[in-house]
Tab-separated table of C-alpha atoms and ligand atoms in Angstrom:
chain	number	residue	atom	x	y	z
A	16	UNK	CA	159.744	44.941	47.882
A	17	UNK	CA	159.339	45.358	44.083
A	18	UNK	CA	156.483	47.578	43.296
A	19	UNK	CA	154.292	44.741	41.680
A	20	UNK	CA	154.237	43.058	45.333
A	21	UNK	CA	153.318	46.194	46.416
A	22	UNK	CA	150.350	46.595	44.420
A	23	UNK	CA	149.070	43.190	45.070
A	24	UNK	CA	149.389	43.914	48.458
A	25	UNK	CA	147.267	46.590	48.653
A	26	UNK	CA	144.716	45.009	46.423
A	27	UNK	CA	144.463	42.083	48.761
A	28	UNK	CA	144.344	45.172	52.041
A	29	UNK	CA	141.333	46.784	50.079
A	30	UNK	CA	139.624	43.401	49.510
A	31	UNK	CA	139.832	42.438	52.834
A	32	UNK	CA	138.555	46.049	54.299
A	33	UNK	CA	135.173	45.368	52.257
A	34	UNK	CA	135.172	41.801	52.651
A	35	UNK	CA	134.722	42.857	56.607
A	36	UNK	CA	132.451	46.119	55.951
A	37	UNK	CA	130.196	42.905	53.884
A	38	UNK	CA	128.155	43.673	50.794
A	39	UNK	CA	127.721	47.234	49.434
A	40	UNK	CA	124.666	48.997	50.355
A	41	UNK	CA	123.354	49.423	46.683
A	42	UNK	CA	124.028	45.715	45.894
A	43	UNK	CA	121.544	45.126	49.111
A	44	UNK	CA	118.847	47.034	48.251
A	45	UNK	CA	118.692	46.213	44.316
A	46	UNK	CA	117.593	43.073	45.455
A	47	UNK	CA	114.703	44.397	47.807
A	48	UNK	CA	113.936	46.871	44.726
A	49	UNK	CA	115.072	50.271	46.314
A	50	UNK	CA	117.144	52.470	45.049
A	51	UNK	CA	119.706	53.881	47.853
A	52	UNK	CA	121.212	57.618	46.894
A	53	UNK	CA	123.153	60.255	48.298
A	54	UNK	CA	123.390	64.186	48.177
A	55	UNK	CA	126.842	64.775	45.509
A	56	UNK	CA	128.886	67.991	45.165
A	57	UNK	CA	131.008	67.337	42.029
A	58	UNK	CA	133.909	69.553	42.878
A	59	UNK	CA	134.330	66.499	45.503
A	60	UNK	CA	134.418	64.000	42.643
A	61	UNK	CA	137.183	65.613	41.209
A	62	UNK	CA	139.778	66.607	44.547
A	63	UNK	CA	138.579	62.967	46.521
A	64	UNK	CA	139.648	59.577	44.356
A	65	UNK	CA	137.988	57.948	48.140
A	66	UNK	CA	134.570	60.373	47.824
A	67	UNK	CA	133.717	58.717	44.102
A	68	UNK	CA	135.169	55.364	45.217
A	69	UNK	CA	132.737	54.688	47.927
A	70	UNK	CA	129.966	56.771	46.300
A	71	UNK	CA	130.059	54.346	43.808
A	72	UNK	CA	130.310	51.363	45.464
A	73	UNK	CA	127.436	51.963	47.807
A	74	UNK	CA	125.172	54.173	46.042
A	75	UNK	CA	123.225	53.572	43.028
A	76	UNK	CA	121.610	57.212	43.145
A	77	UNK	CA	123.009	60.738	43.213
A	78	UNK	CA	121.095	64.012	44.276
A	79	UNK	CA	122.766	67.171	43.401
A	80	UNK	CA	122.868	68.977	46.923
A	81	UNK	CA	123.446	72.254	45.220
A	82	UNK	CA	124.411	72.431	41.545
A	83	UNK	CA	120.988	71.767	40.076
A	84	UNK	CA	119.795	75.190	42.416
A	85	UNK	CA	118.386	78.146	40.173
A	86	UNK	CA	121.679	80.064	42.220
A	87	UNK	CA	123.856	77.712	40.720
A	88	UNK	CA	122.306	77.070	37.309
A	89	UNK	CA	120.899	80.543	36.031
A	90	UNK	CA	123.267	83.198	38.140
A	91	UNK	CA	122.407	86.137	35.304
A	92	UNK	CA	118.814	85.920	33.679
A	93	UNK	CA	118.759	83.639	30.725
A	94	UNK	CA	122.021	82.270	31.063
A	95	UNK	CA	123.097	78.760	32.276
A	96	UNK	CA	125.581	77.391	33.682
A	97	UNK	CA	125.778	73.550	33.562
A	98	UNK	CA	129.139	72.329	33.990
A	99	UNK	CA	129.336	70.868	37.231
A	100	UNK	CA	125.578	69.259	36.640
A	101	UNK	CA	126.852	67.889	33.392
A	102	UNK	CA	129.121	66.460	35.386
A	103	UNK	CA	127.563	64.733	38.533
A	104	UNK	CA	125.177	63.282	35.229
A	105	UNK	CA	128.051	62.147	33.476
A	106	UNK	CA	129.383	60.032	36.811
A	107	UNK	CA	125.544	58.975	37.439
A	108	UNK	CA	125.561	57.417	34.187
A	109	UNK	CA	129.068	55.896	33.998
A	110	UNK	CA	128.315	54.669	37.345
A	111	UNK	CA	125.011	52.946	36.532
A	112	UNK	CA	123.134	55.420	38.983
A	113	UNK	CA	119.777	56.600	38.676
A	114	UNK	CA	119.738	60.890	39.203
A	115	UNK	CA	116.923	62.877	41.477
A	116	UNK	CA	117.253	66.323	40.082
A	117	UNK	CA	116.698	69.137	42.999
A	118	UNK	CA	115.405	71.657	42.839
A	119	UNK	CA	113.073	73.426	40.574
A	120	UNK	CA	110.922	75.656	42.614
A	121	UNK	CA	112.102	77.082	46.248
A	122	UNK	CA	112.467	79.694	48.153
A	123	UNK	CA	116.283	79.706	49.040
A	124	UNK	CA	119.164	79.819	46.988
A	125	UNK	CA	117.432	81.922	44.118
A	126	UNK	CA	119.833	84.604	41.637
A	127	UNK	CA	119.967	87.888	43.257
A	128	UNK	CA	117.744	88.997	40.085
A	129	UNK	CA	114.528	87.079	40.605
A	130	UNK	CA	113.795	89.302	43.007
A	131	UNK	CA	113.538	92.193	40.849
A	132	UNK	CA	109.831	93.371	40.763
A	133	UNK	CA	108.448	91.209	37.745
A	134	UNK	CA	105.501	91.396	36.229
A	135	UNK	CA	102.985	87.921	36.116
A	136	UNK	CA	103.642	87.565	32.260
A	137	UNK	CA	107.277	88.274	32.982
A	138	UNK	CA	107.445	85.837	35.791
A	139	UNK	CA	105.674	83.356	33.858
A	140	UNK	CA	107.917	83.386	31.216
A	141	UNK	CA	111.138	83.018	33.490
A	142	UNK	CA	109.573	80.190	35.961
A	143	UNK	CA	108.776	78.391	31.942
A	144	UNK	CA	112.333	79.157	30.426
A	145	UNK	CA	113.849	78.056	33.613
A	146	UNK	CA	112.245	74.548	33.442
A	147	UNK	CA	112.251	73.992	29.960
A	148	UNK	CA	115.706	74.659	29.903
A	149	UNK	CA	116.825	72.544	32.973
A	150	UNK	CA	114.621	69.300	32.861
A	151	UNK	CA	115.069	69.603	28.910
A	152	UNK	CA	118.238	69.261	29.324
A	153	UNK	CA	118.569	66.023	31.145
A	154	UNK	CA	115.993	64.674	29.428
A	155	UNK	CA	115.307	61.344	29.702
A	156	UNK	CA	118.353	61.253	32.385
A	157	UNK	CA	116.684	62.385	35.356
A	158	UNK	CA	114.462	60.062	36.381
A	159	UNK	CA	112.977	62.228	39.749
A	160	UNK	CA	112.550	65.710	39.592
A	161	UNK	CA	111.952	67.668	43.117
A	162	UNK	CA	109.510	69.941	41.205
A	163	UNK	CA	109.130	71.909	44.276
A	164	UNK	CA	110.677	71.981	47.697
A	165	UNK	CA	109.671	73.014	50.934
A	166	UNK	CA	106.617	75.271	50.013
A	167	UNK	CA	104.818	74.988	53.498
A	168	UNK	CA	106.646	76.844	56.461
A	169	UNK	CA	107.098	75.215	59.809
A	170	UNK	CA	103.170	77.343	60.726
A	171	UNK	CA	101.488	75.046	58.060
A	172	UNK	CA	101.015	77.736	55.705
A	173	UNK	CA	102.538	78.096	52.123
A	174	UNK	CA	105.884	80.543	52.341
A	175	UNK	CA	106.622	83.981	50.508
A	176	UNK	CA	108.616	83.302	47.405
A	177	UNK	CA	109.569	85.368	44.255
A	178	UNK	CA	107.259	83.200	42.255
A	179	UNK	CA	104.062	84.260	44.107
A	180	UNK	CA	103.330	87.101	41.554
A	181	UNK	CA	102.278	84.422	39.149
A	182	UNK	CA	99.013	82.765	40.441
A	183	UNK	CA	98.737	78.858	40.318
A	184	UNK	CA	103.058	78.795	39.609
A	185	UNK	CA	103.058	75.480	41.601
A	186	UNK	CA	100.210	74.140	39.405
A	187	UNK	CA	102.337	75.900	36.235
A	188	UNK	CA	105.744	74.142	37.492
A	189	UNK	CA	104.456	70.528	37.266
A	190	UNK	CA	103.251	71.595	34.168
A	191	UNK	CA	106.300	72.991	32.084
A	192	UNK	CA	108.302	69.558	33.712
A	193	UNK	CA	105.566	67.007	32.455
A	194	UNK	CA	106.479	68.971	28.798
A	195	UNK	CA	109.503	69.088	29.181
A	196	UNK	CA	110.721	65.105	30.340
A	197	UNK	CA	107.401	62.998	30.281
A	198	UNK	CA	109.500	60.148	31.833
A	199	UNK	CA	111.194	61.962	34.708
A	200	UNK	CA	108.672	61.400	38.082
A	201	UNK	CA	107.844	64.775	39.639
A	202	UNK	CA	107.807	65.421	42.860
A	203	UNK	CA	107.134	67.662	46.121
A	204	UNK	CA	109.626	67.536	48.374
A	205	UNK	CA	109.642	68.976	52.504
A	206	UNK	CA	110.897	68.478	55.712
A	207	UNK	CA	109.774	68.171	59.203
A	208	UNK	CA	106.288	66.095	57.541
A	209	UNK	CA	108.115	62.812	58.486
A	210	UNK	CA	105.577	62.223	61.012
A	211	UNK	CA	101.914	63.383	61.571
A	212	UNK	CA	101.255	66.901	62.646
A	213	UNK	CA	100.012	70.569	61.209
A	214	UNK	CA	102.775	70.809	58.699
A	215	UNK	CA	102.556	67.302	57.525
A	216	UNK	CA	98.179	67.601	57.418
A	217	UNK	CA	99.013	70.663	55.010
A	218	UNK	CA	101.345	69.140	52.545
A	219	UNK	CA	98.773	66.091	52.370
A	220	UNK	CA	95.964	68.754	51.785
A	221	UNK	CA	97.962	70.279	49.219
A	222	UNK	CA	99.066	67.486	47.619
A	223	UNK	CA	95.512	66.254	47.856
A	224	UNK	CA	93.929	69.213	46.044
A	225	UNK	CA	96.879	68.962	43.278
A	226	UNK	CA	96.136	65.389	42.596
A	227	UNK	CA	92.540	66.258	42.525
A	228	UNK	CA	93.094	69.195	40.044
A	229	UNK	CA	94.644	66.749	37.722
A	230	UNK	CA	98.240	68.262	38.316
A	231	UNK	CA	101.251	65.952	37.084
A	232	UNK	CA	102.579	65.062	40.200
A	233	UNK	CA	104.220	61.768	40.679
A	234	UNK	CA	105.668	61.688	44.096
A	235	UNK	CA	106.534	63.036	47.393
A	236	UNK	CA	109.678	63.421	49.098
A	237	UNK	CA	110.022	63.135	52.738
A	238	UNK	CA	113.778	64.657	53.407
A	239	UNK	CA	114.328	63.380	57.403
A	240	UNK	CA	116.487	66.009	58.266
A	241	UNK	CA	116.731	64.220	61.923
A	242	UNK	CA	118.471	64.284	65.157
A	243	UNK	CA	118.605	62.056	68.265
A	244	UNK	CA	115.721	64.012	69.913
A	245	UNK	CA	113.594	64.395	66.733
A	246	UNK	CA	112.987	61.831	65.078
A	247	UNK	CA	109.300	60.400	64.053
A	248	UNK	CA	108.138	57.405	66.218
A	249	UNK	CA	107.582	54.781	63.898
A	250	UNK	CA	104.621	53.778	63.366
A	251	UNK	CA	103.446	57.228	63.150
A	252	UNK	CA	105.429	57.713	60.524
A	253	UNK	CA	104.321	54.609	58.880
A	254	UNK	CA	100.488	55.821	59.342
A	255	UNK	CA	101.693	59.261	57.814
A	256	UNK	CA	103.303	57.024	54.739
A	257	UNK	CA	100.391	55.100	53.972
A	258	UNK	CA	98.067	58.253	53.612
A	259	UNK	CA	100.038	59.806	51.273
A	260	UNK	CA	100.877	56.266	49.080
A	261	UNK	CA	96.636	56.328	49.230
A	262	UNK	CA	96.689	59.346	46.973
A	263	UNK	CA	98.700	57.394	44.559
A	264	UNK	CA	102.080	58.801	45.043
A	265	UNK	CA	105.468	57.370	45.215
A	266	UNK	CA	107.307	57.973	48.403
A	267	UNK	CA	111.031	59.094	49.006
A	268	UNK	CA	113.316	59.361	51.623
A	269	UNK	CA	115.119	62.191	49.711
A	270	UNK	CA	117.754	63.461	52.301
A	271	UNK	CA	118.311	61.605	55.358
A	272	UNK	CA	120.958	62.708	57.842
A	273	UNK	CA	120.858	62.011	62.083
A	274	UNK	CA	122.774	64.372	64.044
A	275	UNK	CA	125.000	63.179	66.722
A	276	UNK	CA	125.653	65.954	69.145
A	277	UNK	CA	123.370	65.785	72.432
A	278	UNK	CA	124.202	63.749	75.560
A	279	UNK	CA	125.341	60.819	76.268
A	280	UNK	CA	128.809	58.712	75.525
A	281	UNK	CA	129.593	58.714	72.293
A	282	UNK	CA	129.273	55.447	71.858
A	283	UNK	CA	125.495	55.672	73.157
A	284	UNK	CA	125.017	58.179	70.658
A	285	UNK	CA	126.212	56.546	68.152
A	286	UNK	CA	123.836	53.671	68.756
A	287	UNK	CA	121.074	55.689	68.752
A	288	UNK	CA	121.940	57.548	65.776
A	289	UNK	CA	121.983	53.803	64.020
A	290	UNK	CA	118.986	52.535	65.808
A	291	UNK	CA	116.811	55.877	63.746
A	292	UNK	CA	118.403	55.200	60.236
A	293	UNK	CA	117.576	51.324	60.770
A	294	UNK	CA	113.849	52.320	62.015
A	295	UNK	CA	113.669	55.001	58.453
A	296	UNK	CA	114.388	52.592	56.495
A	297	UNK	CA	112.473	49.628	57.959
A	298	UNK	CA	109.355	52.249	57.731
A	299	UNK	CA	110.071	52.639	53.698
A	300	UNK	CA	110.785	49.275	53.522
A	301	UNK	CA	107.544	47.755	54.794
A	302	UNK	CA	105.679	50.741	52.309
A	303	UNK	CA	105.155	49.025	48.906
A	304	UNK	CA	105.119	52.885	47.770
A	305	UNK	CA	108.554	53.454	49.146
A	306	UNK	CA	111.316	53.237	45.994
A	307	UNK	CA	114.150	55.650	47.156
A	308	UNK	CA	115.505	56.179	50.365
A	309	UNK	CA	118.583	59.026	49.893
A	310	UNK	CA	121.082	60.610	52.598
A	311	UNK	CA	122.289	64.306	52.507
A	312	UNK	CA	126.206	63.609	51.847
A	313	UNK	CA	128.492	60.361	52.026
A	314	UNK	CA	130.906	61.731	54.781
A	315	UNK	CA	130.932	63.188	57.880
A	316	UNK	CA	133.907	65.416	56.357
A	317	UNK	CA	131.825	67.031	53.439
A	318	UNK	CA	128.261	67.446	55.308
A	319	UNK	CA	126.481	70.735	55.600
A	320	UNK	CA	126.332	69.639	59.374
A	321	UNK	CA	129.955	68.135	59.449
A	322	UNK	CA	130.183	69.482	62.972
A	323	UNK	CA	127.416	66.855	64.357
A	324	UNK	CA	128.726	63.961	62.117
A	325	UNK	CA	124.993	63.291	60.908
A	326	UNK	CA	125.913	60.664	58.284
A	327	UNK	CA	127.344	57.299	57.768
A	328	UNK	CA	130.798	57.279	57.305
A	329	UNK	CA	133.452	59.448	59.385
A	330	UNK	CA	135.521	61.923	58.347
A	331	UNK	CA	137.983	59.131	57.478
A	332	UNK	CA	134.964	57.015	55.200
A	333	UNK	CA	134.959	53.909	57.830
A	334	UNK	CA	131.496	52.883	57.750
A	335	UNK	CA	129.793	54.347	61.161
A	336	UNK	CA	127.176	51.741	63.265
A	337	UNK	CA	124.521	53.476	61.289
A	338	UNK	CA	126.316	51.849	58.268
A	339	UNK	CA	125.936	48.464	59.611
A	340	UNK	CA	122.442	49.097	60.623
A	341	UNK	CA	121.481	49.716	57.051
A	342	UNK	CA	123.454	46.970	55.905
A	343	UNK	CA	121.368	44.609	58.244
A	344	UNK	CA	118.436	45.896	57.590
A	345	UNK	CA	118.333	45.392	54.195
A	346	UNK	CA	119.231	41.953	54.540
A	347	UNK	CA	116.232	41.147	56.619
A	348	UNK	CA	113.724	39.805	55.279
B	430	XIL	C1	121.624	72.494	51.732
B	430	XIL	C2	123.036	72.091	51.297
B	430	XIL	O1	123.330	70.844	51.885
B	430	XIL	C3	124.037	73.129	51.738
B	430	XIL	O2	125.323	72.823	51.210
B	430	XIL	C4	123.610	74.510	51.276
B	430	XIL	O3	124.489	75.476	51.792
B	430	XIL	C5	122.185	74.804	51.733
B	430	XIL	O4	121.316	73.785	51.263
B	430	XIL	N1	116.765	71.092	52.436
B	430	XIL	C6	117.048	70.997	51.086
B	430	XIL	C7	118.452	71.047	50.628
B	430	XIL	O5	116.128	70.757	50.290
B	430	XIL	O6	118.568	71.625	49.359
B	430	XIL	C8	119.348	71.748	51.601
B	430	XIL	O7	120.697	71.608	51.160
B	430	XIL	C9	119.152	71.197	53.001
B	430	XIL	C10	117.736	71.369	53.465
């Protein structure tokens, strides 16, 4: 067959493989005014034509899921490395994709040299450079920044970090992003508050006493790190929602993933793994606070917990039931 026949061949295979996976997620939920992202390593973008294919096509927000780290950005002191965030920006932007920036303050994935001993003023001036440097950067490009991330443990109580020499650096990190983007939303972003419960009572309390204190903080940022066993009953989570959307924050879904493994046929699993996506989702969609609801990767082949195939395509990109469960539920009205 000449080559032309070929082509038009496959065009017509590839029409009719999304004409039967229906309308792209992002094309769903622009009409029900949420933005749907997912977590993006760009080394991906540039080895996997099929990774920025369906990222595109179903996504109309990106979350760096490690290059926007202080590990990844500022590996010696004062010096930056931004080529492979340039470059996730550069494909949000061609792509017409809104950008969450993550993360700014955090206690993992820090440079080896933070955790010299530094003095307060010394601190100070890093945790300000730092910022200034990254959300100037992307200024007026980001539109979310995870200010800070994870800053109550799993005992309700705020964790040890290299930044607690400075008093009030939480306080001081809103701060230096406000001045540095005005337009970007800031937020606070943590797992395992999905639902009611110590940890999630101490990130409203927090959050609470930061509003209160007149602290620039725009949002939070539930992440949903879930599995079939843990996963918040719904309307819990919906009562959870609504307290924080009282303080007058925004609310994300910043990094949804299920696991699979447990027991059970795989098939059961795999219905079950839909059936919590579809109930996430139907929780931010019924919270007029809700804008963004995000998953941690596009592929099973390229998650952090590949092994339990947590997201919604395979390995292979065919979209999982959890895809179709999305895909309804956005479609209901
Ligand atoms: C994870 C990445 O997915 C991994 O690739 C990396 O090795 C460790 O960090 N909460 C967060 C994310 O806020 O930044 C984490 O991302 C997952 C848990």
């Amino acid at each position: 067959m000449p080559l032309h026949l070929w082509s038009v061949l496959l065009l017509g295979l590839g029409l009719l493989a999304l004409a039967q996976s229906g309308p792209p997620l992002r094309t769903l939920a622009e009409k029900r005014g949420l933005q749907i992202g997912a977590a993006v390593e760009p080394n991906l973008l540039l080895q996997d034509p099929e990774y920025a294919r369906v990222l595109a096509r179903e996504f109309n927000l990106l979350v760096a899921e490690n290059v926007m780290k202080w590990g990844a950005l500022q590996t010696a002191r004062g010096q930056f490395n931004f080529g492979a965030a340039d470059l996730l920006v550069d494909f949000a932007q061609k792509n017409q994709m809104a950008i969450r920036g993550h993360t700014l303050v955090w206690h993992q994935q820090l440079p080896r040299w933070i955790y010299d001993r530094f003095t307060p003023a010394e601190m100070e001036a890093i945790l300000h450079q730092h910022i200034q440097t990254v959300v100037g950067r992307y200024r007026g490009k980001i539109a979310y920044w995870d200010v800070a991330n994870e800053v109550i443990g799993d005992d309700a109580r705020p964790r040890t970090t290299p930044f607690d020499v400075l008093p009030d650096y939480l306080e001081k990190a809103f701060r230096y992003a406000r001045a540095a983007d005005p337009k970007a939303k800031l937020f606070y972003n943590d797992y395992g508050a999905e639902g009611l419960g110590p940890k999630s009572d101490a990130i409203y309390a927090l959050l609470k006493s930061l509003k209160e204190k007149g602290v620039p903080l725009d949002g939070v940022g539930f992440q949903a790190h879930l599995d079939l066993n843990f996963s918040p009953e719904a309307a819990r989570m919906a009562e959870n929602l609504e307290r924080f959307a009282r303080l007058g924050l925004e609310i994300h879904i910043t990094e949804m993933d299920v696991r699979l493994s447990g027991p059970g046929s795989r098939a059961e699993r795999l219905r079950k793994q839909a059936q919590i996506y579809q109930e996430v989702l139907q929780v931010c969609l019924r919270q007029p606070r809700c804008k963004v609801f995000t998953l941690w990767g596009v592929s099973d082949a390229y998650s952090w917990r590949a092994a339990s195939e947590p997201l919604i395509f395979d390995a292979d990109y065919q979209p999982k039931p959890a895809y179709f469960a999305l895909q309804r539920t956005l479609q209901q009205p």
